[in-house]
């Protein structure tokens, strides 16, 4: 049976990995996804709320994000929120919805996104390593028998290695998505 300290460490590391993967999903690869705009903050009814709380977000095709506010009076605020978020998008109000076409990505922009993905991955790895350090400190303070402490430290290190490997795998996939899109453009010319 796993020790509660190990279970807690694994759960916290999983949350750190999941957070990093969620951050990756906000980096666009030239293909539209709702995650690209769902956390944009919009002023609605006197407070700031994430876009996903005041509108339906869909992607009718690979180059377009469509936003349909639940209250049409929020169109201007949503438009402003997307522009203020500085995501490189130019929203177009269209009646009761907003269309957000994705711009073609230049090589420089793709490289910028790759650098951003590497930065996010490193932040995730650092967070996982900090969790490892904290978990091992808690295990040492628990005054466990030495053999049990060594086993827990080994298991925490294994969980750390797995979490970092997960982040690295997803980073490689994201980088491939970003750069592969460029390769398709070059081959298609």
Coordinates of C-alpha atoms in Angstrom, one line a residue:
X1 CA 0.0 0.0 0.0
X2 CA 1.3 3.5 -0.9
X3 CA 2.1 5.9 1.9
X4 CA -0.1 9.0 2.2
X5 CA 2.9 11.3 1.7
X6 CA 3.6 9.5 -1.7
X7 CA -0.1 9.7 -2.7
X8 CA -0.1 13.4 -1.9
X9 CA 3.1 14.0 -3.8
X10 CA 1.8 12.1 -6.9
X11 CA -1.5 14.0 -6.9
X12 CA 0.3 17.4 -6.6
X13 CA 2.7 16.5 -9.4
X14 CA -0.2 15.4 -11.6
X15 CA -1.8 18.8 -11.0
X16 CA 1.4 20.6 -12.0
X17 CA 1.7 18.5 -15.2
X18 CA -2.0 19.1 -16.0
X19 CA -1.5 22.9 -15.5
X20 CA 1.5 22.9 -17.8
X21 CA -0.5 21.0 -20.5
X22 CA -3.4 23.4 -20.1
X23 CA -0.9 26.3 -20.7
X24 CA 0.4 24.4 -23.8
X25 CA -3.2 24.3 -25.1
X26 CA -3.3 28.1 -25.2
X27 CA -0.3 28.2 -27.6
X28 CA -1.8 28.0 -31.1
X29 CA -0.3 25.9 -33.8
X30 CA -2.2 27.6 -36.6
X31 CA -5.2 25.4 -35.9
X32 CA -8.1 27.1 -34.1
X33 CA -9.1 25.8 -30.6
X34 CA -11.5 27.3 -28.1
X35 CA -8.7 27.2 -25.4
X36 CA -6.9 30.0 -27.3
X37 CA -9.5 32.5 -26.1
X38 CA -11.5 30.9 -23.3
X39 CA -9.4 32.5 -20.5
X40 CA -9.5 36.0 -22.0
X41 CA -10.8 38.3 -19.3
X42 CA -14.0 40.3 -20.2
X43 CA -15.8 43.0 -18.3
X44 CA -19.3 41.8 -17.8
X45 CA -21.8 43.3 -15.4
X46 CA -19.2 45.3 -13.5
X47 CA -16.7 42.5 -13.0
X48 CA -14.0 40.7 -14.9
X49 CA -14.8 37.2 -15.9
X50 CA -13.2 34.6 -18.3
X51 CA -14.7 34.6 -21.7
X52 CA -15.8 30.9 -21.3
X53 CA -18.2 32.1 -18.5
X54 CA -20.1 34.5 -20.7
X55 CA -20.1 33.0 -24.2
X56 CA -20.1 29.8 -26.2
X57 CA -16.8 29.3 -28.1
X58 CA -16.6 27.0 -31.1
X59 CA -14.3 26.4 -34.1
X60 CA -16.3 25.9 -37.3
X61 CA -13.1 25.4 -39.2
X62 CA -9.3 25.1 -38.6
X63 CA -8.7 28.8 -39.2
X64 CA -11.6 30.4 -37.3
X65 CA -12.8 30.8 -33.7
X66 CA -16.5 31.7 -33.3
X67 CA -17.8 33.3 -30.1
X68 CA -21.5 33.6 -29.4
X69 CA -22.2 35.6 -26.2
X70 CA -25.1 34.5 -24.0
X71 CA -26.0 38.2 -23.8
X72 CA -25.6 40.1 -27.0
X73 CA -24.9 43.3 -25.1
X74 CA -21.4 41.8 -24.2
X75 CA -20.2 41.8 -27.8
X76 CA -18.3 45.1 -27.4
X77 CA -16.7 44.0 -24.1
X78 CA -15.7 40.6 -25.6
X79 CA -14.2 42.3 -28.6
X80 CA -12.2 44.7 -26.4
X81 CA -11.1 41.8 -24.1
X82 CA -9.7 39.8 -27.0
X83 CA -7.8 42.9 -28.3
X84 CA -6.5 43.8 -24.8
X85 CA -5.3 40.2 -24.3
X86 CA -2.8 40.9 -27.1
X87 CA -3.0 37.4 -28.6
X88 CA -2.4 38.6 -32.1
X89 CA -6.0 38.1 -33.1
X90 CA -8.3 40.6 -34.8
X91 CA -11.9 39.9 -33.7
X92 CA -14.7 40.8 -36.2
X93 CA -18.2 41.4 -34.6
X94 CA -20.8 39.9 -36.9
X95 CA -24.3 40.4 -35.7
X96 CA -24.9 38.3 -32.6
X97 CA -21.5 36.7 -32.7
X98 CA -17.8 37.4 -33.0
X99 CA -15.6 35.8 -35.6
X100 CA -11.8 35.5 -34.8
X101 CA -9.9 34.5 -37.9
X102 CA -6.4 33.1 -37.2
X103 CA -3.6 34.9 -39.0
X104 CA -1.1 33.0 -41.0
X105 CA 1.9 32.3 -38.8
X106 CA 5.3 33.5 -39.9
X107 CA 8.4 31.5 -39.2
X108 CA 9.4 34.0 -36.6
X109 CA 6.0 33.8 -34.9
X110 CA 6.3 30.0 -34.8
X111 CA 9.8 30.2 -33.3
X112 CA 8.4 32.6 -30.7
X113 CA 5.7 30.1 -29.8
X114 CA 8.2 27.3 -29.6
X115 CA 10.3 29.4 -27.1
X116 CA 7.1 30.1 -25.1
X117 CA 6.4 26.4 -25.0
X118 CA 9.9 25.7 -23.7
X119 CA 9.5 28.4 -21.1
X120 CA 6.2 26.9 -19.9
X121 CA 7.7 23.4 -19.9
X122 CA 10.6 24.6 -17.8
X123 CA 8.3 26.3 -15.3
X124 CA 6.3 23.0 -15.1
X125 CA 9.5 21.0 -14.5
X126 CA 10.7 23.5 -11.8
X127 CA 7.3 23.2 -10.1
X128 CA 7.5 19.4 -10.1
X129 CA 11.0 19.5 -8.7
X130 CA 9.9 21.9 -6.0
X131 CA 7.1 19.5 -5.1
X132 CA 9.6 16.7 -4.9
X133 CA 11.8 18.8 -2.5
X134 CA 8.8 19.7 -0.3
X135 CA 7.5 16.1 -0.2
X136 CA 10.9 14.7 0.8
X137 CA 11.2 17.3 3.5
X138 CA 7.7 16.3 4.8
X139 CA 8.8 12.6 4.8
X140 CA 11.9 13.4 6.8
X141 CA 9.9 15.4 9.3
X142 CA 7.5 12.5 9.7
X143 CA 10.3 10.6 11.6
X144 CA 9.7 7.4 9.6
X145 CA 11.9 4.3 10.0
X146 CA 15.0 4.8 7.8
X147 CA 14.2 2.0 5.3
X148 CA 10.6 3.3 4.8
X149 CA 12.0 6.9 4.4
X150 CA 14.4 5.6 1.7
X151 CA 11.6 3.8 -0.1
X152 CA 9.3 6.9 -0.1
X153 CA 12.2 9.1 -1.3
X154 CA 12.8 6.6 -4.1
X155 CA 9.1 6.5 -5.0
X156 CA 8.8 10.3 -4.9
X157 CA 11.8 10.5 -7.2
X158 CA 10.1 8.0 -9.6
X159 CA 7.0 10.1 -9.6
X160 CA 9.1 13.2 -10.3
X161 CA 10.8 11.5 -13.2
X162 CA 7.5 10.4 -14.7
X163 CA 6.0 13.9 -14.3
X164 CA 9.0 15.5 -16.0
X165 CA 8.9 12.9 -18.8
X166 CA 5.2 13.7 -19.3
X167 CA 6.0 17.4 -19.7
X168 CA 8.9 16.7 -22.0
X169 CA 6.7 14.4 -24.2
X170 CA 4.0 17.0 -24.5
X171 CA 6.6 19.7 -25.2
X172 CA 8.0 17.6 -28.0
X173 CA 4.5 17.1 -29.5
X174 CA 3.7 20.8 -29.2
X175 CA 7.0 21.8 -30.8
X176 CA 6.4 19.3 -33.6
X177 CA 2.9 20.7 -34.2
X178 CA 4.2 24.2 -34.4
X179 CA 7.1 23.4 -36.7
X180 CA 5.2 20.7 -38.8
X181 CA 2.6 23.3 -39.8
X182 CA 5.4 25.3 -41.3
X183 CA 6.9 22.3 -43.1
X184 CA 3.5 21.7 -44.8
X185 CA 3.4 25.3 -45.9
X186 CA 6.9 25.0 -47.4
X187 CA 6.1 21.7 -49.1
X188 CA 2.8 23.1 -50.5
X189 CA 4.5 26.0 -52.2

